Coordinates of C-alpha atoms in Angstrom, one line a residue:
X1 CA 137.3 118.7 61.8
X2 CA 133.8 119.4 62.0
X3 CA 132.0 119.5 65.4
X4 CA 128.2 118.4 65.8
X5 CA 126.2 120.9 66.3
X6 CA 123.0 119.9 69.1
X7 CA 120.9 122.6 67.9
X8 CA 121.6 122.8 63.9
X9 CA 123.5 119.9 62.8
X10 CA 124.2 120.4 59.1
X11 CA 122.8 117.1 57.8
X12 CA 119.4 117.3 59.2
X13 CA 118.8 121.6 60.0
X14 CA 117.0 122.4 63.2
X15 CA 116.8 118.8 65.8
X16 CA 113.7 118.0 67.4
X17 CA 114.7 118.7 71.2
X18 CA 115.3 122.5 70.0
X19 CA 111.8 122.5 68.2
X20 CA 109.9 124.6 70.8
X21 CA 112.7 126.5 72.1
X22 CA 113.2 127.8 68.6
X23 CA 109.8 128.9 67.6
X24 CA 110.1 130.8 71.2
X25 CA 113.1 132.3 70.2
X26 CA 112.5 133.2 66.6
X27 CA 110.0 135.4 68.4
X28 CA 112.2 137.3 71.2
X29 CA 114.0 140.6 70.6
X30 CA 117.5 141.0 70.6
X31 CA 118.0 143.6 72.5
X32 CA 115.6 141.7 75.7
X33 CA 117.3 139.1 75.1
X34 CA 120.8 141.4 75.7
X35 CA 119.1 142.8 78.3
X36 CA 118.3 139.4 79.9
X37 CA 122.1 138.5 79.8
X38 CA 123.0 141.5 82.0
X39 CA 120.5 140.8 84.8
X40 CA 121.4 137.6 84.7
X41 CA 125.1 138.9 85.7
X42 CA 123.4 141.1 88.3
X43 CA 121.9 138.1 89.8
X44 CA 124.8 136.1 89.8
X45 CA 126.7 139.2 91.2
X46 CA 124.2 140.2 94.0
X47 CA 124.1 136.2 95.3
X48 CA 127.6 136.2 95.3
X49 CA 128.5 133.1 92.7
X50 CA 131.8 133.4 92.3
X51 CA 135.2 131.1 92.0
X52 CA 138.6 131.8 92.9
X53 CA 141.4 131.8 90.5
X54 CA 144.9 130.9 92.2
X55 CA 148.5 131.9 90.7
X56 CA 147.3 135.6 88.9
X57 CA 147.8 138.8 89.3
X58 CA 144.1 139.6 88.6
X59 CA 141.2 139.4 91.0
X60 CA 141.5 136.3 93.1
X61 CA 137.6 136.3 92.8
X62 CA 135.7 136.2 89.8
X63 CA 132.0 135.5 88.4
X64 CA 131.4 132.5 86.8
X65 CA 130.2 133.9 82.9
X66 CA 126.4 132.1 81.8
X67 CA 125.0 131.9 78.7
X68 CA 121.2 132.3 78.7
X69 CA 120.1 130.1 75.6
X70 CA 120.2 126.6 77.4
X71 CA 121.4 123.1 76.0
X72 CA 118.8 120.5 75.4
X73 CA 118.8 117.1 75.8
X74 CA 115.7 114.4 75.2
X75 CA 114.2 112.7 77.2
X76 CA 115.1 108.8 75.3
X77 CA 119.1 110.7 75.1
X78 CA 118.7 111.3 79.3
X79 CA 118.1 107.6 79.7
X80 CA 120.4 106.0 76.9
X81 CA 123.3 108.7 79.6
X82 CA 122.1 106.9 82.7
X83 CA 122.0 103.5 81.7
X84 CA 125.3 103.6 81.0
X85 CA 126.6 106.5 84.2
X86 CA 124.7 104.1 86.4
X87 CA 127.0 101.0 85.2
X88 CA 130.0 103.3 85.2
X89 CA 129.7 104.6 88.6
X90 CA 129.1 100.7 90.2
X91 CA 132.3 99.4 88.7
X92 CA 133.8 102.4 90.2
X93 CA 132.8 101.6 93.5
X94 CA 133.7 97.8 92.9
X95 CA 137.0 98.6 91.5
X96 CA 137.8 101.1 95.1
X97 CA 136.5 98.2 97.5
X98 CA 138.7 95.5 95.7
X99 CA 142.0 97.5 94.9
X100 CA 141.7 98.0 98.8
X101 CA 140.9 94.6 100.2
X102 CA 141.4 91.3 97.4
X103 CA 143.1 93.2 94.5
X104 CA 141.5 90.7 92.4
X105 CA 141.8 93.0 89.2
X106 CA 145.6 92.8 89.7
X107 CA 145.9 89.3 90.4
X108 CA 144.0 88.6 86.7
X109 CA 146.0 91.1 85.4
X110 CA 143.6 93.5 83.9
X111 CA 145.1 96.6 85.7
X112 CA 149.0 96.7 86.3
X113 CA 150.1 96.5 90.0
X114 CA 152.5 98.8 89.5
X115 CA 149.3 101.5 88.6
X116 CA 148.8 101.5 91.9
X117 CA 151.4 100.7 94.3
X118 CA 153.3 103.3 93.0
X119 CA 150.3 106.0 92.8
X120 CA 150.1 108.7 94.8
X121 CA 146.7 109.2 95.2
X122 CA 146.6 105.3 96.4
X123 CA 146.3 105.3 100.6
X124 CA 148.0 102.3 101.7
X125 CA 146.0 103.2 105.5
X126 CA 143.0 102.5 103.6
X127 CA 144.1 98.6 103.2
X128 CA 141.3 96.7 105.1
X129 CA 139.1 99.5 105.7
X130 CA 135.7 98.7 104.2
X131 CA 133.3 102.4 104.3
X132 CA 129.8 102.5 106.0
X133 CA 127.3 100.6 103.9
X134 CA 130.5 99.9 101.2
X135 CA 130.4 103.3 99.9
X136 CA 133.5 104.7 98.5
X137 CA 132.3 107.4 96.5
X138 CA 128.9 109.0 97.2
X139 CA 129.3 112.1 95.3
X140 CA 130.7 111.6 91.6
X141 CA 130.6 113.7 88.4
X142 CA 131.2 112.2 85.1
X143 CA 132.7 114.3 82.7
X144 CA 130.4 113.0 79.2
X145 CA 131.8 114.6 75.9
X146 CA 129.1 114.3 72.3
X147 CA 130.7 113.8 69.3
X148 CA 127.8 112.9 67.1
X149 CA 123.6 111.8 67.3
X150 CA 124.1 109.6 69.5
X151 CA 128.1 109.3 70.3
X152 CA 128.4 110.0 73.9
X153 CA 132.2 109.0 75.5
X154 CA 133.2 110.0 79.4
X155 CA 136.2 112.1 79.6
X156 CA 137.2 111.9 82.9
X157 CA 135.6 110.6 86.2
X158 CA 135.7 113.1 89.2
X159 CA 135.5 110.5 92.4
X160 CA 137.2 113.0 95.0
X161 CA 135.3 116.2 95.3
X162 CA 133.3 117.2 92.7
X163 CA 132.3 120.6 92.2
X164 CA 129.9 123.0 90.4
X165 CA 126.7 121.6 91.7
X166 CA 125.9 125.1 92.9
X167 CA 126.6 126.2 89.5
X168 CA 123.7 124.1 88.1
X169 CA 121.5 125.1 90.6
X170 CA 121.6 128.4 90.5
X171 CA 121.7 128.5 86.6
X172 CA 118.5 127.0 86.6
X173 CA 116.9 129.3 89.5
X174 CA 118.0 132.6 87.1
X175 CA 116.6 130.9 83.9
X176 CA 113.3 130.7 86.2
X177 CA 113.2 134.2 87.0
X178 CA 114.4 135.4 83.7
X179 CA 112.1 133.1 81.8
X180 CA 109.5 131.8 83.4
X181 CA 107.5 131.5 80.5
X182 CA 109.6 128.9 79.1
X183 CA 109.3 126.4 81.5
X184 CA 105.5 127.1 81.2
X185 CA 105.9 126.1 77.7
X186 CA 108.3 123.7 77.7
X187 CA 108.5 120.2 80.2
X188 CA 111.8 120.2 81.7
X189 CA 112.3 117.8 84.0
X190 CA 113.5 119.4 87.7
X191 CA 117.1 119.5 88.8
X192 CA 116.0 121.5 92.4
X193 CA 115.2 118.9 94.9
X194 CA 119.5 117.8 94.6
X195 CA 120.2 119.4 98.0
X196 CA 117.1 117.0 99.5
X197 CA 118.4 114.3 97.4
X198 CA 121.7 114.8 98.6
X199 CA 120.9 115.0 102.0
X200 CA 119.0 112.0 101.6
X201 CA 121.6 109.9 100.2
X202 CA 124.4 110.6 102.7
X203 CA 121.9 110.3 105.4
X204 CA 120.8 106.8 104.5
X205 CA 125.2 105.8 104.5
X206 CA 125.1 106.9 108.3
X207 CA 127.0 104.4 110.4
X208 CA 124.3 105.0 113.1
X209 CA 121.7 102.7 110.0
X210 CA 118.9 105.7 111.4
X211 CA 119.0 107.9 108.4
X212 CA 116.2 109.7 110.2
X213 CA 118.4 110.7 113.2
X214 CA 121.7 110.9 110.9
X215 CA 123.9 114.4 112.1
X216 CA 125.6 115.6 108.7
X217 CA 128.4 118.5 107.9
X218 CA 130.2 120.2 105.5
X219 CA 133.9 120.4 106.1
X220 CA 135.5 123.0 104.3
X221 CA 138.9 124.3 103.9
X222 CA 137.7 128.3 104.5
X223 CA 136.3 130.9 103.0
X224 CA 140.2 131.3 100.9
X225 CA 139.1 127.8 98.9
X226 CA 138.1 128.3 95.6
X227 CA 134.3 126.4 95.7
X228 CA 134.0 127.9 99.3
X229 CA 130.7 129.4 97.7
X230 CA 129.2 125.9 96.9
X231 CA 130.8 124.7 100.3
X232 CA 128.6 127.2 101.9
X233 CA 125.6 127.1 99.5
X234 CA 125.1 123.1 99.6
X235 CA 125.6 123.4 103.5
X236 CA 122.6 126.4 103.6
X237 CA 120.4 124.0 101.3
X238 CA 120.8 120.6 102.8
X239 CA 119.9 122.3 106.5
X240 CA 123.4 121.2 107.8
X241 CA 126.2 123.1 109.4
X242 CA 129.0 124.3 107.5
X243 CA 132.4 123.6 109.6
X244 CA 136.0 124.0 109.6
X245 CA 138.6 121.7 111.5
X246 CA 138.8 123.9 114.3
X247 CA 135.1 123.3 114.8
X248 CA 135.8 119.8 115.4
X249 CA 137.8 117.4 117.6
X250 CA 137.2 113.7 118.3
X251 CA 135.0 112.6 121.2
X252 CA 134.8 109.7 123.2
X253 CA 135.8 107.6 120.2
X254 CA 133.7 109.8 117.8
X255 CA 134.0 113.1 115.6
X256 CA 131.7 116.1 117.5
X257 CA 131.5 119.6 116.2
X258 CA 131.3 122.6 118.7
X259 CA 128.0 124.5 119.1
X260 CA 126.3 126.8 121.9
X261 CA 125.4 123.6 123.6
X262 CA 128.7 121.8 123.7
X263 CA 130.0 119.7 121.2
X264 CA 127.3 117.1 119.4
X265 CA 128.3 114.1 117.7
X266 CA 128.4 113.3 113.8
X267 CA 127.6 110.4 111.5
X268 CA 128.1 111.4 108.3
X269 CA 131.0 114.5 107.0
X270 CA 130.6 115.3 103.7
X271 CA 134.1 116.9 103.2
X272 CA 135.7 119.1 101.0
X273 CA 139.2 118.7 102.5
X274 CA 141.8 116.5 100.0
X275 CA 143.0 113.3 101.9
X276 CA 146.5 115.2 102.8
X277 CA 145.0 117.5 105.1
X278 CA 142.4 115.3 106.4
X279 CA 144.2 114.0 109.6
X280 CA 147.1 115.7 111.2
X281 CA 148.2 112.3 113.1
X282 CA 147.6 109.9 109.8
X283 CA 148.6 112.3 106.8
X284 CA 149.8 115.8 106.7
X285 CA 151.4 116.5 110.1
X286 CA 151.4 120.4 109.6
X287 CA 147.9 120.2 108.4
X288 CA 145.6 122.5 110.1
X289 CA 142.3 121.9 107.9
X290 CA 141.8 118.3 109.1
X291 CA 140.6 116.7 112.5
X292 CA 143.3 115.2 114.5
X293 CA 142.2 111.0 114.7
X294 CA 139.4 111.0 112.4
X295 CA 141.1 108.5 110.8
X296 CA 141.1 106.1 113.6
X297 CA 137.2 107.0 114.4
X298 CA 136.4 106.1 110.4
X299 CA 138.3 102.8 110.8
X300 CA 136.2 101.9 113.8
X301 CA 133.2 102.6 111.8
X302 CA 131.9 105.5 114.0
X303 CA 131.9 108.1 111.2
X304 CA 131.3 108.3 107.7
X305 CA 133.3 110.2 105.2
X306 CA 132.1 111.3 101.9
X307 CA 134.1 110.6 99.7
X308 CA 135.6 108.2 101.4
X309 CA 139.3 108.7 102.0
X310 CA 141.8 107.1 99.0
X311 CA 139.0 107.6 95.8
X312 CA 141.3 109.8 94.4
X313 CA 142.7 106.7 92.7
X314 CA 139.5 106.5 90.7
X315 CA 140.4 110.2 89.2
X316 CA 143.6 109.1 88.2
X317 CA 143.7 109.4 83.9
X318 CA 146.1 106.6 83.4
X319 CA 143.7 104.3 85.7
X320 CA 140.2 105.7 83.5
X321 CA 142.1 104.5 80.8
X322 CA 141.5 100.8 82.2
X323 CA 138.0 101.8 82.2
X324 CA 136.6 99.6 79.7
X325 CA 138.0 96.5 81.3
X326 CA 137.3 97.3 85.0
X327 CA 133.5 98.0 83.8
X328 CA 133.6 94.8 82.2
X329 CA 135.3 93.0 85.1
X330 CA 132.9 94.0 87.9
X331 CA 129.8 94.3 85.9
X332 CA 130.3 91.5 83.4
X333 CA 129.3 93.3 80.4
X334 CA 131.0 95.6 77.6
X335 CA 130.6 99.7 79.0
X336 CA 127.7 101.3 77.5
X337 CA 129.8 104.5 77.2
X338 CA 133.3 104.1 75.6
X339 CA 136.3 106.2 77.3
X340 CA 138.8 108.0 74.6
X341 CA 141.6 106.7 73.2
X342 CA 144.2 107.3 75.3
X343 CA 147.9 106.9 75.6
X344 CA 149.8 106.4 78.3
X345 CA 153.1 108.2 78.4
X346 CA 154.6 105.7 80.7
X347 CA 154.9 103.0 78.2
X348 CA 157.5 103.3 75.9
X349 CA 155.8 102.9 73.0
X350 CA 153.0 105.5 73.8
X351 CA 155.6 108.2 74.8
X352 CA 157.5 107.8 71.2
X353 CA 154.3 108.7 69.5
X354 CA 153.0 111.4 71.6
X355 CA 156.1 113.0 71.3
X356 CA 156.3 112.8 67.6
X357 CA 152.5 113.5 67.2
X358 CA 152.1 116.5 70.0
X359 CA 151.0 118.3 67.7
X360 CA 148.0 116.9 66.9
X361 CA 146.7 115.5 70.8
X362 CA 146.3 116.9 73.4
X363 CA 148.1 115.9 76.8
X364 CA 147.1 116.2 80.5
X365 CA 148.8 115.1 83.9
X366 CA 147.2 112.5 85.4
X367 CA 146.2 113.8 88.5
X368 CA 145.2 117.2 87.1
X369 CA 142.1 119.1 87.2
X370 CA 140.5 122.5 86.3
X371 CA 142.3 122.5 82.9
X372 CA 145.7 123.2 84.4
X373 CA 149.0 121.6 83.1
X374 CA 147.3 120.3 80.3
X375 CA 149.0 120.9 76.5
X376 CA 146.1 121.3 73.4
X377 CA 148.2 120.3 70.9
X378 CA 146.7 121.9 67.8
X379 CA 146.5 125.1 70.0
X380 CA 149.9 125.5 70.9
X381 CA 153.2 127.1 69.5
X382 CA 156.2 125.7 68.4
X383 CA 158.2 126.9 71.5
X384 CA 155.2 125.9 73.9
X385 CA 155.1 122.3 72.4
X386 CA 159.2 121.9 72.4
X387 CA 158.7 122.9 76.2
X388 CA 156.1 120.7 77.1
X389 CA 157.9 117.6 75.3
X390 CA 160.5 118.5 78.0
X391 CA 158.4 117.7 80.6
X392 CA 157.1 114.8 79.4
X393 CA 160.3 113.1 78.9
X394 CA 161.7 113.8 82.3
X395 CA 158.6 112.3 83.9
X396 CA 156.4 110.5 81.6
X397 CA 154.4 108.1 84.0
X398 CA 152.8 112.1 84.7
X399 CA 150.9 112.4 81.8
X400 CA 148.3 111.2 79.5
X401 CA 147.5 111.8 75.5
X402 CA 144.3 111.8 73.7
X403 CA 143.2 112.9 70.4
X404 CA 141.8 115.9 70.1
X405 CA 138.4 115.6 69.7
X406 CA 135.6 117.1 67.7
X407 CA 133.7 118.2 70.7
X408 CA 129.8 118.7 70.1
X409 CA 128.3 122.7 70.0
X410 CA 125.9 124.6 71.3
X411 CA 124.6 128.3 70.7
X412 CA 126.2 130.9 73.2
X413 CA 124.0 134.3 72.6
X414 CA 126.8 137.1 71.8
X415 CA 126.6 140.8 70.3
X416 CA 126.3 139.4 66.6
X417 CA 124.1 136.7 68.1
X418 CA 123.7 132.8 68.3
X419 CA 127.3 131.2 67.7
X420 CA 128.3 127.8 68.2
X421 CA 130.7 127.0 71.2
X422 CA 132.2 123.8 72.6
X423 CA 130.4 122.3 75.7
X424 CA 131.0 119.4 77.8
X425 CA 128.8 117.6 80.2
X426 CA 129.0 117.1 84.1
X427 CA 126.2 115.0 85.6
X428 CA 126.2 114.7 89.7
X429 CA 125.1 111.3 90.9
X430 CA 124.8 110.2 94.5
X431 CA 125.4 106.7 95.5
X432 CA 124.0 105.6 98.7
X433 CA 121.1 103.1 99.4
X434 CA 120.6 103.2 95.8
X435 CA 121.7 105.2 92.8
X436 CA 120.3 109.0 92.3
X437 CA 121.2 111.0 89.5
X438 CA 119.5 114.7 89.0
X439 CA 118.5 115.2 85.2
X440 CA 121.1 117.2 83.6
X441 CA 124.1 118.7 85.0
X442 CA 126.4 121.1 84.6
X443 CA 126.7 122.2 81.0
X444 CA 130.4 123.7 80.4
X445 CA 131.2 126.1 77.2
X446 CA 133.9 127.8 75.5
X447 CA 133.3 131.0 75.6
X448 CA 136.5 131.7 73.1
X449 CA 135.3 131.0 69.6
X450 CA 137.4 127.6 68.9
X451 CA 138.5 126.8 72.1
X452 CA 138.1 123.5 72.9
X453 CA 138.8 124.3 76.7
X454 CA 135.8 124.6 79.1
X455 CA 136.8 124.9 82.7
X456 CA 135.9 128.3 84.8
X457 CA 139.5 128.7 85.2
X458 CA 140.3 129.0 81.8
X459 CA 137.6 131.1 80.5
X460 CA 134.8 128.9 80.0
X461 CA 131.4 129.0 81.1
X462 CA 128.1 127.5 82.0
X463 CA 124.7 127.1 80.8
X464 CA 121.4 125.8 82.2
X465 CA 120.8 122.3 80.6
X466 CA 117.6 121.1 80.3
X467 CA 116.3 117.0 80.1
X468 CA 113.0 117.3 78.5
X469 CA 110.2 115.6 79.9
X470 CA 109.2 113.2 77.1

């Protein structure tokens, strides 16, 4: 199966977004451009980027690998994405605040009941409870996949937590200082005012309505959790404090964080906690991350919570593949970007031929992430495959299928030089007063030749991605 190449497809030789990034490169040295690569390690090294890896023997930390030849995207391509990420992410927030108040998608029957009542990530204490401003999830990234010109598809929604925002940042700040004649040379549209924008957008969801005098914070788990780095990074940039639950405790009916003068009161907690851990007395009683009665202070309306607690539901694979029709349901028009195929190993039907074609798909749990517990079909042995079909049959309402798809390429510089790789594409978006989405994202690559796996935990890596400025 051939994959469409963004730089050199075969039809049409060299596309026009590359154009001016070639002619520069045509005229670089190999061995600065080597060079280049290692002090962009240096720089990722001496800032301290890294990720944790959990379960290995190796080092728990690691650096996240870049690739310095970036991946280009037009400007008419850039809006076409967020025409149809804008539409995406409102029937998102549509589909949160009905499943949890009218449940009028389930009454007409165009997502099962049992979907949810019967999904874990579904928080029954969230019944009633409608967020400051009706924002469920104010942080998203949409996992986009290209499979031709102009065939975009999302593969997955992240409504919970997303991460690697830091990643994008900084792989544009070290494409700056590397290459600073580049952007000189070529318009690329900016992706460093997101901390401003960010602090912007959860600001203007404060349950105070002053986004001017809003108190914001970032809970994290520690310095143990694996994206502690962008914990502590977006914290820094935004001008906020970073906190742990220890930090906090709940206040004459309102969350306060400690400091030298006391504790102060906050609106808005931008938290990177999962919903177990959240609150001790609502959740997880052995939970020592959370803050004991936040959950009473957020259904009062005294605090907001971003993302709100129970969007998890939203990440759930067997519910994105209802995507099309909750689009259409709370939006009244067809989705602008198409999901995957996707079976759904719960029904009958599905299970039979996933199991007789798991060879050919590949197949993911529906509440995973980071490319764990995941089966590439195509990539696997006989024994691994024979294994896997194991677990699918004693719990099949765990797992999805999809085809596996030609995913598009982009150059990766290595020692022989430019070879094609598989990315995929994360765009951030913020939902508050209004919809802000930076230009770009977070470009993920193979770095194995073939591998059709991106995630940093797997061996993949990142690249700066550029929205030309046409």
């Amino acid at each position: 199966m051939a994959a469409f190449d963004e730089m050199r497809p075969e039809k049409t030789g060299l596309r026009e977004p590359y154009s001016a990034y070639c002619d520069w490169l045509q005229a670089q040295n190999t061995t600065r451009l080597t060079e280049k690569m290692r002090d962009a390690e240096s720089v990722f090294r001496r800032t301290g980027i890294t990720f944790a890896v959990y379960g290995t023997e190796e080092a728990a930390e690691r650096l996240i690998p870049f690739d310095i030849v970036p991946r280009i995207i037009s400007g008419s391509e850039w809006r076409r994405l967020t025409q149809g990420i804008e539409q995406r992410v409102q029937a998102l927030n549509a589909f949160l605040d009905d499943i949890y108040h009218r449940q009028e998608i389930l009454r007409a029957g165009r997502v099962p009941k049992e979907l949810i009542a019967r999904n874990e990530a579904f928080l029954p204490e969230m019944i009633g409870v409608r967020p400051p401003a009706g924002v469920y999830t104010h942080i998203i990234g949409v996992d986009i996949v290209r499979t031709g010109e102009n065939e975009f598809f999302v593969l997955e929604d992240n409504a919970r937590t997303p991460s690697g925002v830091s990643y994008m940042l900084e792989n544009r700040e070290t494409m700056m200082q590397l290459f600073p004649e580049l952007f000189q040379r070529i318009k690329v549209r900016p992706v460093e005012n997101y901390p401003q924008l960010l602090r912007q957008s959860l600001s203007a969801v404060s349950p105070r309505g002053n986004a001017a005098e809003a108190t914001i914070a970032v809970l994290t788990p520690g310095s143990y959790n694996s994206a502690f780095f962008e914990h502590a990074f977006l914290a820094d940039q935004m001008g906020v404090e970073l906190v742990e639950g220890q930090d906090l405790r709940v206040v004459d009916g309102h969350v306060a964080m400690r400091t030298t003068q006391g504790y102060k009161q906050i609106d808005v907690l931008y938290r990177r906690v999962d919903d177990a851990y959240l609150d001790p007395l609502t959740f997880n009683p052995d939970s020592a991350l959370g803050v004991a009665g936040i959950m009473d202070v957020y259904r009062a309306g005294n605090i907001t919570i971003a993302n709100a607690p129970g969007t998890g539901i939203a990440d759930d694979k067997a519910i994105y593949s209802y995507m099309p029709e909750i689009v259409e349901f709370y939006t009244g028009r067809k989705a602008i970007l198409g999901n995957i195929p996707t079976w759904r190993c719960s029904e009958p039907d599905s299970l039979k031929y996933v199991l007789e074609h798991l060879g050919e798909l590949v197949v993911k749990e529906v509440h995973g992430s980071g490319g764990y517990g995941m089966l590439v079909g195509p990539a696997a042995s006989r024994k691994e495959r024979e294994d896997f079909a194991r677990k699918l049959k004693a719990k099949p309402a765990n797992y999805i299928a999809q085809p596996t798809l030609a995913l598009s390429t982009c150059p990766i510089l290595t020692e022989k030089g430019l070879a094609p790789r598989h990315v995929d594409l994360r765009p951030f978006v913020l939902v508050s007063d209004r919809i802000r989405i930076v230009p770009g994202g977070l470009t993920r690559v193979a770095l194995k030749e073939g591998s059709l796996v991106v995630n940093s935990s797997q061996g993949g890596g990142t690249k700066d991605t550029w929205v030309l400025d046409d």
